[in-house]
């Protein structure tokens, strides 16, 4: 006889059974409510709702499901967008009407919304607020439309007492008007805004979110400057992507990871830095060099990711300052992604690859370097030369993907091999990795022999180990190496 | 059907040197009076028991009036098997260099073989009749063993998933006590879920 815990003893339903003749063996209704909610949450929403028809005792189980996620069409200009969208809205309304409003952990809607649907949006916000959801994800963008039309009132996310249980908030494709009198988001830890139009006093609003640890702003408009106030002293991660601001200023005394993608603007960080990691992608010319020179606040980092899309060529390599206060004295690990995009037949179209050699000079303590390259166009002339790269006494491991023996790649590799005194191994991989671009990896078998041959000769010339990695699904295998007695990848 | 001392000691001898790992044995007493022994390490997978040990209430054995012997032995088996793995996972520190998007996940704590082993053990543990599964859930909930509770709940969800209503009633031995009108009403209420 199973011992039941939970609600008071119910009359056994064994009398109603034929067949095996025993009492029912699994009484879902006798499980603790929060366990029921867990089980319901492990089913897809549709299936959970369908359990309501199993029996009267199962009817309301799904209404305690802790996570509610809805998906609708994301692109306006597709055939049945209107129909799919209407279906999605109907489903959301239906579900939230019946839900118990108890125990909601995550409430998520990803569906493009028209301006006339704002009445639904209001309803959804009211539901989210009254159900004390911890995580709210509202992505109302049509990805092929660039104007946000859905107004969202941040105050509506607060409950009747003006407070909020919200820990994590994602807003996409809305218009918001924050101001400093909105102070209910006291436990908000994560705030992500994507394609949001912001007016009003954003900095003042942020100052009231003192628990914030993660702030991400992607392609938002309406701000001239982005100022992160000093009240955000728990902020660990700050991401700024594609914002057309003139200046970025932050205090964020505890910041550990800073990410910036966009135009080169002044980036000012007040106070002493605990910054460990930075990710920088500057658009425009000479993105790589600028990443190393334009943001003094990131100098203390231990880990640096730089991205550069080399769209236009330039003719002069840039040497970096070598004063200690201009160098990355703590940088140990660097990843770099360069996409070469210049028009074919241009001279020095891939000079950005060579620029890396000089950038490395600003990181004398570097231990590992991972370089992912993708040549979108590969016919051109490469005539720049690296002169006087500094010696590196800590660089142990270098990895290069997208390595196909283009001239600049060879020059860079040789510079490193010649100047890195303690280099244990250089691993090169013709395959294009580390980028969301759909690179062409189908001709690898043609390229590989040439790369291996180069690796062999160069390895002998410099007396260093060069592995050629031919990555297969589920792990790396080393193809022909050279002076190597070790198999294995990175 | 107690967990044998051999099981207990083999799991603790596999453990890597580290913190406060005692080989102290804890006695757990089922609702029907049977005594079981488990290492402190395994027993502490239950947050409930962990607190009792820390509060010093565990010296004369811990009575568990809600857990029958048959279930308790399965619970202990689970804890023994997972205690060693949990320890390894806690020890591994993330490599700061593994920052990039495309990296392989080279941070394997247990080897792939051990992970497979654990997975098949878990699967066979919950491949039981519904009554036993029900009791495992109650026990795991009472003892606050998250891994076991998740495992058992997932099994229930898997038993429901992709099945028709009749099949679900069959598996869980449930009578359909809706009237025709009630059933219609429920279907209408959530038409979106019932229409394919």
XYZ file of C-alpha atoms in Angstrom:
686
model
C 0.000 0.000 0.000
C 1.776 3.130 -1.144
C 2.071 5.867 1.455
C 0.722 9.113 0.100
C 1.883 12.510 1.154
C 0.115 15.728 0.236
C -3.578 16.552 0.236
C -5.839 14.846 2.735
C -6.780 11.283 1.996
C -9.105 10.972 -0.916
C -11.595 8.249 -1.273
C -9.882 5.431 -3.067
C -11.108 5.048 -6.563
C -10.458 1.340 -6.556
C -14.169 0.560 -6.518
C -14.510 1.969 -9.991
C -11.995 -0.320 -11.594
C -12.335 -3.454 -13.587
C -9.495 -5.393 -15.050
C -6.502 -5.801 -12.774
C -8.716 -5.279 -9.773
C -6.213 -3.248 -7.765
C -6.428 0.283 -6.513
C -5.192 2.735 -9.163
C -1.460 2.775 -8.942
C -0.614 6.316 -9.873
C -2.810 8.967 -8.423
C -1.578 12.108 -10.040
C -3.969 14.101 -7.931
C -2.300 12.878 -4.744
C 1.081 14.212 -5.680
C 2.139 17.501 -4.135
C 1.041 20.411 -6.277
C 4.519 21.546 -7.087
C 5.451 18.071 -8.292
C 2.380 18.034 -10.529
C 3.517 21.355 -11.916
C 6.966 19.925 -12.655
C 5.510 16.995 -14.563
C 3.206 19.271 -16.546
C 6.124 21.514 -17.357
C 8.051 18.595 -18.819
C 5.393 18.151 -21.468
C 5.019 20.422 -24.456
C 2.290 22.954 -23.698
C -0.152 21.470 -26.169
C 0.166 18.002 -24.680
C -0.117 19.344 -21.173
C -3.369 21.038 -22.054
C -4.629 17.835 -23.614
C -4.264 16.025 -20.319
C -7.229 18.040 -19.144
C -9.449 15.544 -20.881
C -8.088 12.431 -19.186
C -10.328 12.671 -16.154
C -11.923 15.222 -13.897
C -9.052 14.951 -11.451
C -6.584 15.729 -14.233
C -8.558 18.576 -15.679
C -6.828 21.453 -13.941
C -3.350 19.981 -13.656
C -1.921 21.861 -16.600
C -3.018 25.184 -15.215
C -0.201 24.955 -12.712
C 2.417 24.598 -15.370
C 5.312 26.842 -14.496
C 6.538 27.769 -17.920
C 4.413 29.208 -20.687
C 6.055 29.756 -24.060
C 4.326 30.783 -27.234
C 5.661 31.192 -30.743
C 4.157 32.942 -33.686
C 5.291 34.322 -37.030
C 8.400 36.521 -36.961
C 8.382 37.828 -40.503
C 5.752 40.169 -41.815
C 6.144 39.441 -45.471
C 5.278 35.821 -45.540
C 2.159 34.246 -46.915
C 0.140 33.235 -43.942
C 1.505 35.631 -41.372
C -1.837 37.173 -40.547
C -3.491 33.815 -39.990
C -0.680 32.327 -37.945
C -0.463 35.456 -35.898
C -4.163 35.438 -35.114
C -3.872 31.817 -34.071
C -1.005 32.595 -31.762
C -2.841 35.463 -30.128
C -5.904 33.309 -29.618
C -3.845 30.557 -28.032
C -2.130 32.928 -25.648
C -5.402 34.487 -24.581
C -7.004 31.117 -24.124
C -4.221 29.784 -21.969
C -3.765 32.785 -19.752
C -7.463 32.960 -19.131
C -7.504 29.496 -17.623
C -4.143 29.400 -15.971
C -4.168 29.348 -12.208
C -1.688 32.233 -12.100
C 0.186 30.322 -9.462
C 3.813 29.349 -9.666
C 4.690 30.853 -13.022
C 8.377 30.836 -13.596
C 8.675 31.896 -17.212
C 6.250 33.648 -19.499
C 7.492 33.928 -23.030
C 5.898 35.158 -26.252
C 7.786 35.389 -29.503
C 5.440 36.682 -32.115
C 5.303 39.719 -34.322
C 2.558 42.073 -33.216
C 0.675 44.732 -35.129
C -0.250 48.059 -33.658
C -3.927 47.108 -33.518
C -3.091 44.187 -31.277
C -2.080 46.416 -28.406
C -5.171 45.451 -26.438
C -3.831 41.902 -26.338
C -0.428 43.099 -25.262
C -1.977 44.943 -22.359
C -3.814 41.819 -21.322
C -0.638 39.751 -21.463
C 1.263 42.250 -19.378
C -1.457 42.265 -16.748
C -1.329 38.495 -16.609
C 2.451 38.463 -16.303
C 2.374 41.010 -13.505
C -0.418 39.398 -11.520
C 1.055 35.927 -11.812
C 4.352 37.103 -10.373
C 6.335 35.584 -13.211
C 10.054 35.535 -12.565
C 11.125 35.526 -16.183
C 9.332 37.465 -18.879
C 10.355 37.278 -22.502
C 8.320 39.402 -24.901
C 9.736 39.480 -28.390
C 7.189 41.219 -30.538
C 9.391 42.060 -33.465
C 8.660 41.427 -37.031
C 12.234 40.859 -38.062
C 11.741 42.352 -41.493
C 10.270 45.590 -40.227
C 12.331 48.359 -38.743
C 9.909 50.518 -36.904
C 8.642 49.610 -33.491
C 4.988 50.343 -32.929
C 3.982 48.477 -29.825
C 3.989 50.654 -26.786
C 4.764 48.899 -23.581
C 4.268 50.547 -20.237
C 6.918 49.393 -17.843
C 4.749 50.349 -14.893
C 2.188 47.796 -16.023
C 4.673 45.052 -15.176
C 4.480 46.043 -11.557
C 1.799 44.579 -9.352
C -0.814 46.440 -7.378
C 1.688 47.280 -4.675
C 4.098 48.699 -7.198
C 6.615 45.934 -6.797
C 7.769 43.195 -9.070
C 8.929 39.606 -8.777
C 10.733 39.873 -12.025
C 14.272 38.473 -12.185
C 14.812 38.491 -15.905
C 13.199 40.626 -18.584
C 13.596 40.491 -22.345
C 11.810 43.045 -24.471
C 11.972 43.074 -28.248
C 10.282 45.289 -30.755
C 8.545 47.698 -28.411
C 8.547 51.366 -27.500
C 9.225 52.212 -23.883
C 9.308 55.425 -21.912
C 11.262 54.712 -18.755
C 11.702 57.306 -16.060
C 13.260 57.584 -12.660
C 10.012 57.251 -10.738
C 9.674 53.616 -11.765
C 11.372 51.939 -8.860
C 9.674 48.591 -8.461
C 12.194 46.431 -10.291
C 14.331 45.949 -7.253
C 15.176 42.290 -7.814
C 15.664 42.432 -11.544
C 18.919 40.650 -12.376
C 18.859 40.520 -16.122
C 17.585 43.052 -18.642
C 17.814 42.520 -22.380
C 16.428 45.057 -24.841
C 16.496 44.305 -28.545
C 15.145 46.652 -31.184
C 13.516 48.761 -28.530
C 12.821 52.456 -28.989
C 13.646 54.272 -25.795
C 12.655 57.756 -24.811
C 12.564 59.440 -21.458
C 15.098 58.971 -18.713
C 16.681 55.572 -19.215
C 19.617 56.240 -16.932
C 17.298 57.332 -14.133
C 15.275 54.176 -14.554
C 18.386 52.008 -14.478
C 19.488 53.613 -11.252
C 16.527 51.955 -9.554
C 17.472 48.493 -10.765
C 20.299 48.096 -8.338
C 20.274 44.298 -8.429
C 21.064 44.188 -12.138
C 23.853 41.799 -13.044
C 23.400 41.511 -16.775
C 22.411 44.317 -19.130
C 22.230 43.799 -22.881
C 21.148 46.364 -25.430
C 20.919 45.391 -29.041
C 19.969 47.712 -31.872
C 17.925 49.994 -29.687
C 17.223 53.522 -30.783
C 16.309 56.797 -29.163
C 19.343 57.290 -26.987
C 22.029 59.794 -27.753
C 24.359 58.660 -25.029
C 24.296 55.479 -23.047
C 25.086 56.156 -19.440
C 25.086 53.362 -16.924
C 24.702 54.903 -13.490
C 26.864 54.037 -10.538
C 24.002 52.454 -8.618
C 24.508 49.404 -10.794
C 27.363 48.188 -8.696
C 26.433 44.544 -9.105
C 26.572 44.628 -12.868
C 28.759 41.821 -14.182
C 28.007 41.774 -17.872
C 27.326 44.685 -20.195
C 26.596 44.167 -23.874
C 26.096 46.977 -26.362
C 25.416 45.967 -29.936
C 24.531 48.104 -32.907
C 23.428 51.124 -30.934
C 23.765 54.466 -32.620
C 24.982 56.372 -29.624
C 27.611 59.041 -29.493
C 29.143 58.007 -26.259
C 29.073 55.197 -23.722
C 29.783 55.892 -20.105
C 29.564 53.508 -17.215
C 30.508 53.117 -13.613
C 29.682 49.481 -12.922
C 32.384 48.906 -10.374
C 31.979 45.144 -10.462
C 31.863 44.674 -14.191
C 33.526 41.493 -15.323
C 32.611 41.182 -19.000
C 32.160 44.053 -21.424
C 30.953 43.622 -24.995
C 30.685 46.279 -27.631
C 29.776 45.971 -31.278
C 29.295 49.031 -33.383
C 30.885 52.255 -34.450
C 33.921 53.605 -32.726
C 32.727 55.967 -30.013
C 34.240 57.167 -26.773
C 33.795 54.508 -24.149
C 34.383 55.801 -20.668
C 34.589 53.611 -17.618
C 34.843 55.290 -14.269
C 36.483 53.790 -11.256
C 38.932 50.981 -10.946
C 38.288 47.993 -13.018
C 37.559 44.367 -12.251
C 37.151 43.722 -15.908
C 38.255 40.234 -16.869
C 36.887 39.807 -20.318
C 36.075 42.050 -23.237
C 34.519 41.436 -26.639
C 34.984 44.220 -29.160
C 33.837 44.533 -32.705
C 34.319 47.914 -34.292
C 32.745 48.565 -37.634
C 34.522 50.594 -40.245
C 38.104 50.690 -41.282
C 40.917 49.312 -39.219
C 38.572 47.692 -36.773
C 41.278 45.511 -35.329
C 43.752 48.248 -34.511
C 41.024 50.381 -33.022
C 39.946 47.572 -30.731
C 43.407 47.667 -29.270
C 43.761 51.411 -29.009
C 40.399 53.111 -28.714
C 39.145 51.690 -25.425
C 41.595 52.228 -22.581
C 39.091 50.763 -20.119
C 39.602 47.270 -21.446
C 43.344 47.205 -20.924
C 43.133 45.221 -17.656
C 41.369 42.229 -19.180
C 42.594 38.684 -19.042
C 40.564 37.507 -21.998
C 39.905 39.443 -25.170
C 37.683 38.605 -28.112
C 38.004 40.839 -31.135
C 36.048 40.684 -34.294
C 36.728 42.502 -37.472
C 34.957 42.579 -40.772
C 37.499 43.931 -43.185
C 35.306 45.614 -45.746
C 37.715 48.174 -47.049
C 41.382 47.965 -47.461
C 43.953 50.351 -46.157
C 47.542 50.591 -47.157
C 49.419 51.201 -43.957
C 49.786 48.799 -41.124
C 49.556 50.472 -37.763
C 52.107 49.937 -35.100
C 50.689 50.064 -31.640
C 52.036 52.111 -28.782
C 54.315 50.156 -26.517
C 54.150 52.209 -23.362
C 53.163 49.929 -20.495
C 50.069 51.985 -19.769
C 48.883 51.441 -23.319
C 49.373 47.708 -23.345
C 47.285 44.757 -22.278
C 49.563 43.672 -19.488
C 47.186 41.047 -18.117
C 45.923 39.583 -21.336
C 46.455 35.830 -21.432
C 43.936 34.495 -23.902
C 42.801 36.066 -27.089
C 40.355 35.015 -29.754
C 40.144 36.931 -32.947
C 37.800 36.617 -35.883
C 38.577 38.302 -39.161
C 36.274 38.237 -42.134
C 37.898 39.446 -45.303
C 35.361 41.023 -47.550
C 37.105 43.434 -49.895
C 36.449 43.708 -53.540
C 38.484 41.251 -55.581
C 41.636 42.335 -57.347
C 42.353 44.911 -54.707
C 45.785 45.368 -53.323
C 46.158 44.631 -49.663
C 42.622 43.470 -49.404
C 43.490 41.287 -46.475
C 45.856 43.602 -44.676
C 43.745 43.267 -41.546
C 45.181 39.792 -41.071
C 48.669 41.206 -40.948
C 47.596 43.967 -38.609
C 47.102 41.288 -36.017
C 50.846 40.809 -35.828
C 51.282 44.364 -34.580
C 48.270 44.097 -32.317
C 49.900 41.149 -30.607
C 52.723 43.460 -29.646
C 50.357 45.173 -27.255
C 49.847 41.902 -25.386
C 53.246 40.784 -24.150
C 51.822 38.293 -21.647
C 49.670 36.466 -24.133
C 49.593 32.696 -23.729
C 47.014 31.463 -26.202
C 45.704 32.854 -29.459
C 42.795 31.559 -31.449
C 42.282 33.108 -34.857
C 39.282 32.321 -37.036
C 39.476 33.651 -40.553
C 36.988 33.689 -43.331
C 37.915 34.967 -46.748
C 34.689 35.823 -48.517
C 36.687 36.916 -51.513
C 40.150 35.667 -52.036
C 41.564 37.061 -55.196
C 43.745 40.054 -54.677
C 47.229 41.132 -54.034
C 48.812 41.087 -50.667
C 51.861 43.236 -50.581
C 52.146 44.659 -47.101
C 54.911 43.431 -44.878
C 55.292 43.165 -41.163
C 58.499 44.696 -39.945
C 59.798 44.359 -36.467
C 57.208 42.375 -34.599
C 58.193 42.026 -30.990
C 59.294 38.867 -29.343
C 56.719 36.930 -27.401
C 57.950 35.025 -24.418
C 54.680 33.613 -23.184
C 52.784 32.583 -26.254
C 52.432 28.834 -26.061
C 49.517 27.805 -28.236
C 48.186 29.295 -31.431
C 45.237 28.038 -33.397
C 44.142 29.293 -36.814
C 41.031 28.193 -38.649
C 40.132 29.104 -42.204
C 43.817 28.771 -42.965
C 44.196 28.178 -46.667
C 47.684 29.427 -47.342
C 46.658 32.872 -48.457
C 49.655 35.134 -48.548
C 48.770 37.245 -45.558
C 47.983 34.170 -43.525
C 51.362 32.688 -44.333
C 53.126 35.925 -43.472
C 51.319 36.160 -40.168
C 52.032 32.556 -39.277
C 55.705 32.979 -40.059
C 55.902 36.148 -37.981
C 54.463 34.315 -35.033
C 56.612 31.252 -35.522
C 59.673 33.425 -35.703
C 58.923 35.590 -32.712
C 57.255 33.326 -30.210
C 60.122 31.845 -28.308
C 58.178 29.359 -26.213
C 55.577 28.377 -28.757
C 54.690 24.737 -28.229
C 52.517 24.296 -31.229
C 50.686 26.007 -34.019
C 47.500 24.302 -35.095
C 46.001 25.245 -38.412
C 42.702 24.199 -39.864
C 41.506 24.923 -43.417
C 37.919 24.576 -42.307
C 36.051 27.804 -41.652
C 34.801 27.956 -38.099
C 33.907 30.481 -35.475
C 31.509 32.506 -37.554
C 27.854 32.449 -38.403
C 28.590 33.198 -42.027
C 27.939 30.192 -44.205
C 31.451 29.587 -45.265
C 32.314 27.236 -48.024
C 33.858 24.113 -46.596
C 33.141 21.820 -49.488
C 36.481 22.088 -51.215
C 38.517 21.137 -48.201
C 39.835 17.954 -49.732
C 41.419 19.957 -52.534
C 43.047 22.432 -50.208
C 44.274 20.080 -47.553
C 47.289 18.594 -49.325
C 48.710 22.024 -50.086
C 48.240 23.143 -46.517
C 49.890 20.020 -45.184
C 52.827 20.499 -47.478
C 53.278 24.078 -46.364
C 53.007 22.978 -42.752
C 55.717 20.386 -43.249
C 58.181 22.776 -44.842
C 57.513 25.632 -42.485
C 57.742 23.445 -39.457
C 61.177 22.334 -40.486
C 62.237 25.868 -41.287
C 61.355 27.227 -37.854
C 61.885 24.095 -35.825
C 58.403 24.313 -34.349
C 55.469 21.937 -34.243
C 52.677 22.591 -36.711
C 49.546 20.453 -36.614
C 47.061 20.451 -39.419
C 43.665 19.730 -38.016
C 40.969 18.140 -40.064
C 37.952 18.458 -37.866
C 35.427 15.706 -38.230
C 32.032 15.576 -36.616
C 32.473 14.861 -32.941
C 36.078 15.710 -32.374
C 39.319 16.635 -33.926
C 41.726 14.333 -35.624
C 45.112 15.355 -36.748
C 45.976 14.781 -40.342
C 49.567 14.822 -41.416
C 51.482 16.896 -38.972
C 55.078 17.600 -39.222
C 57.655 17.467 -36.500
C 55.074 16.313 -34.067
C 54.972 13.490 -31.650
C 51.570 14.356 -30.304
C 48.177 13.852 -31.859
C 45.286 15.949 -30.778
C 43.786 19.291 -31.475
C 44.001 22.615 -29.704
C 18.066 -5.872 0.923
C 20.316 -3.310 2.499
C 22.908 -1.494 0.480
C 25.988 -3.558 1.056
C 29.044 -2.081 2.706
C 30.978 -3.130 -0.373
C 28.959 -0.738 -2.521
C 29.510 2.078 -0.105
C 33.225 1.691 0.195
C 33.810 1.264 -3.513
C 32.101 4.527 -4.277
C 34.134 6.396 -1.718
C 37.407 4.883 -2.840
C 36.789 6.103 -6.374
C 36.541 9.658 -5.169
C 39.391 12.034 -5.839
C 41.147 13.494 -2.866
C 39.407 16.601 -1.664
C 37.461 18.315 1.096
C 35.714 16.787 4.016
C 34.861 13.343 2.845
C 34.251 11.009 5.703
C 33.600 7.314 5.276
C 31.109 7.566 8.040
C 28.091 5.374 7.564
C 24.596 6.678 8.162
C 21.718 4.443 9.155
C 18.380 5.059 7.493
C 15.263 3.372 8.800
C 12.347 2.710 6.502
C 8.703 3.072 7.425
C 8.436 -0.668 7.992
C 11.373 -0.732 10.357
C 14.166 -2.003 8.115
C 17.604 -0.487 8.528
C 19.803 0.544 5.654
C 23.338 1.793 5.637
C 24.690 4.431 3.347
C 27.845 6.511 3.257
C 27.450 10.029 4.517
C 28.427 11.253 1.090
C 25.615 9.361 -0.592
C 23.116 10.199 2.114
C 23.843 13.879 1.725
C 22.451 13.823 -1.782
C 19.213 14.183 0.121
C 19.051 17.759 1.270
C 16.635 16.725 4.005
C 19.092 14.180 5.378
C 21.983 16.564 4.878
C 20.353 19.087 7.172
C 19.629 16.447 9.754
C 23.230 15.312 9.744
C 24.431 18.857 10.088
C 22.028 19.485 12.919
C 23.384 16.447 14.696
C 20.166 14.421 14.591
C 21.630 11.547 12.673
C 23.664 9.699 15.225
C 21.131 7.052 16.161
C 19.935 6.503 12.650
C 17.382 8.527 10.768
C 13.810 7.256 10.752
C 11.954 7.871 7.516
C 8.314 7.117 8.252
C 7.226 8.034 4.757
C 9.526 5.745 2.849
C 8.956 1.974 2.677
C 11.907 -0.400 2.513
C 11.500 -1.322 -1.125
C 11.673 2.327 -2.156
C 14.387 3.273 0.293
C 16.746 0.679 -1.102
C 16.217 2.078 -4.608
C 16.791 5.592 -3.372
C 20.035 4.585 -1.712
C 21.115 2.792 -4.862
C 20.552 6.007 -6.787
C 22.459 8.086 -4.281
C 25.402 5.708 -4.239
C 25.648 5.724 -7.973
C 25.341 9.483 -8.330
C 27.309 10.650 -5.323
C 30.639 9.902 -6.966
C 29.656 11.672 -10.197
C 28.290 14.734 -8.429
C 31.559 15.164 -6.625
C 33.610 15.158 -9.830
C 31.305 17.705 -11.407
C 31.733 20.118 -8.523
C 35.483 19.914 -8.728
C 35.906 20.966 -12.325
C 36.659 24.630 -12.785
C 35.726 26.304 -16.037
C 38.655 27.076 -18.264
C 38.772 30.834 -18.892
C 40.127 30.299 -22.366
C 37.030 28.438 -23.508
C 35.323 31.651 -24.407
C 34.528 31.278 -28.053
C 31.258 30.213 -29.633
C 32.495 27.364 -31.706
C 34.524 25.495 -29.154
C 34.074 21.827 -28.642
C 32.901 20.947 -25.213
C 36.084 19.450 -23.968
C 35.109 19.857 -20.345
C 34.200 16.251 -19.753
C 34.262 15.364 -16.128
C 33.140 11.780 -16.320
C 34.278 9.978 -19.406
C 31.701 9.343 -22.096
C 31.537 5.711 -21.020
C 30.741 6.584 -17.434
C 28.043 8.970 -18.533
C 26.425 6.264 -20.646
C 26.635 3.935 -17.709
C 24.862 6.407 -15.472
C 22.195 7.062 -18.071
C 21.325 3.412 -18.459
C 21.330 2.952 -14.718
C 18.874 5.813 -14.361
C 16.686 4.439 -17.103
C 16.432 1.036 -15.505
C 15.800 2.493 -12.081
C 12.588 4.161 -13.220
C 11.465 1.385 -15.540
C 9.098 0.158 -12.884
C 5.377 -0.157 -12.412
C 3.326 2.938 -11.827
C 2.817 2.323 -8.133
C 6.541 2.121 -7.500
C 7.184 5.173 -9.655
C 4.624 7.089 -7.646
C 6.359 6.130 -4.414
C 9.776 7.049 -5.763
C 8.471 10.500 -6.577
C 7.022 10.971 -3.132
C 10.229 9.773 -1.512
C 12.464 11.913 -3.691
C 10.282 14.917 -2.960
C 10.249 14.278 0.768
C 13.985 13.662 0.881
C 14.733 16.554 -1.461
C 16.835 14.630 -3.932
C 16.526 16.832 -6.968
C 18.192 14.509 -9.477
C 15.985 11.588 -8.574
C 12.826 13.685 -8.525
C 13.621 15.118 -11.945
C 14.373 11.661 -13.259
C 11.127 10.175 -12.008
C 9.029 13.131 -13.142
C 10.602 12.937 -16.565
C 9.591 9.290 -16.730
C 5.994 10.203 -15.976
C 6.089 12.923 -18.613
C 7.537 10.451 -21.098
C 4.694 8.083 -20.313
C 2.203 10.786 -21.180
C 3.961 12.306 -24.154
C 2.802 11.435 -27.631
C 0.082 9.172 -26.291
C -3.593 9.398 -26.972
C -5.993 10.063 -24.138
C -7.078 6.422 -24.043
C -3.494 5.260 -23.853
C -2.786 7.611 -20.976
C -5.826 6.322 -19.106
C -4.625 2.777 -19.736
C -1.113 3.416 -18.448
C -2.178 5.237 -15.323
C -5.290 3.127 -14.823
C -7.657 6.044 -14.790
C -11.351 5.988 -15.350
C -12.889 8.560 -17.624
C -15.397 10.231 -15.387
C -16.436 13.048 -17.681
C -19.964 13.233 -18.911
C -20.401 13.739 -22.614
C -21.295 17.368 -22.077
C -18.359 18.009 -19.766
C -15.937 16.470 -22.224
C -17.327 18.619 -25.005
C -16.922 21.700 -22.879
C -13.296 20.927 -22.061
C -12.491 20.342 -25.712
C -14.091 23.615 -26.663
C -12.339 25.549 -23.934
C -9.004 24.715 -25.464
C -9.921 24.044 -29.046
C -6.463 25.086 -30.185
C -4.899 22.162 -28.373
C -7.343 19.534 -29.546
C -7.471 20.460 -33.185
C -4.544 19.151 -35.106
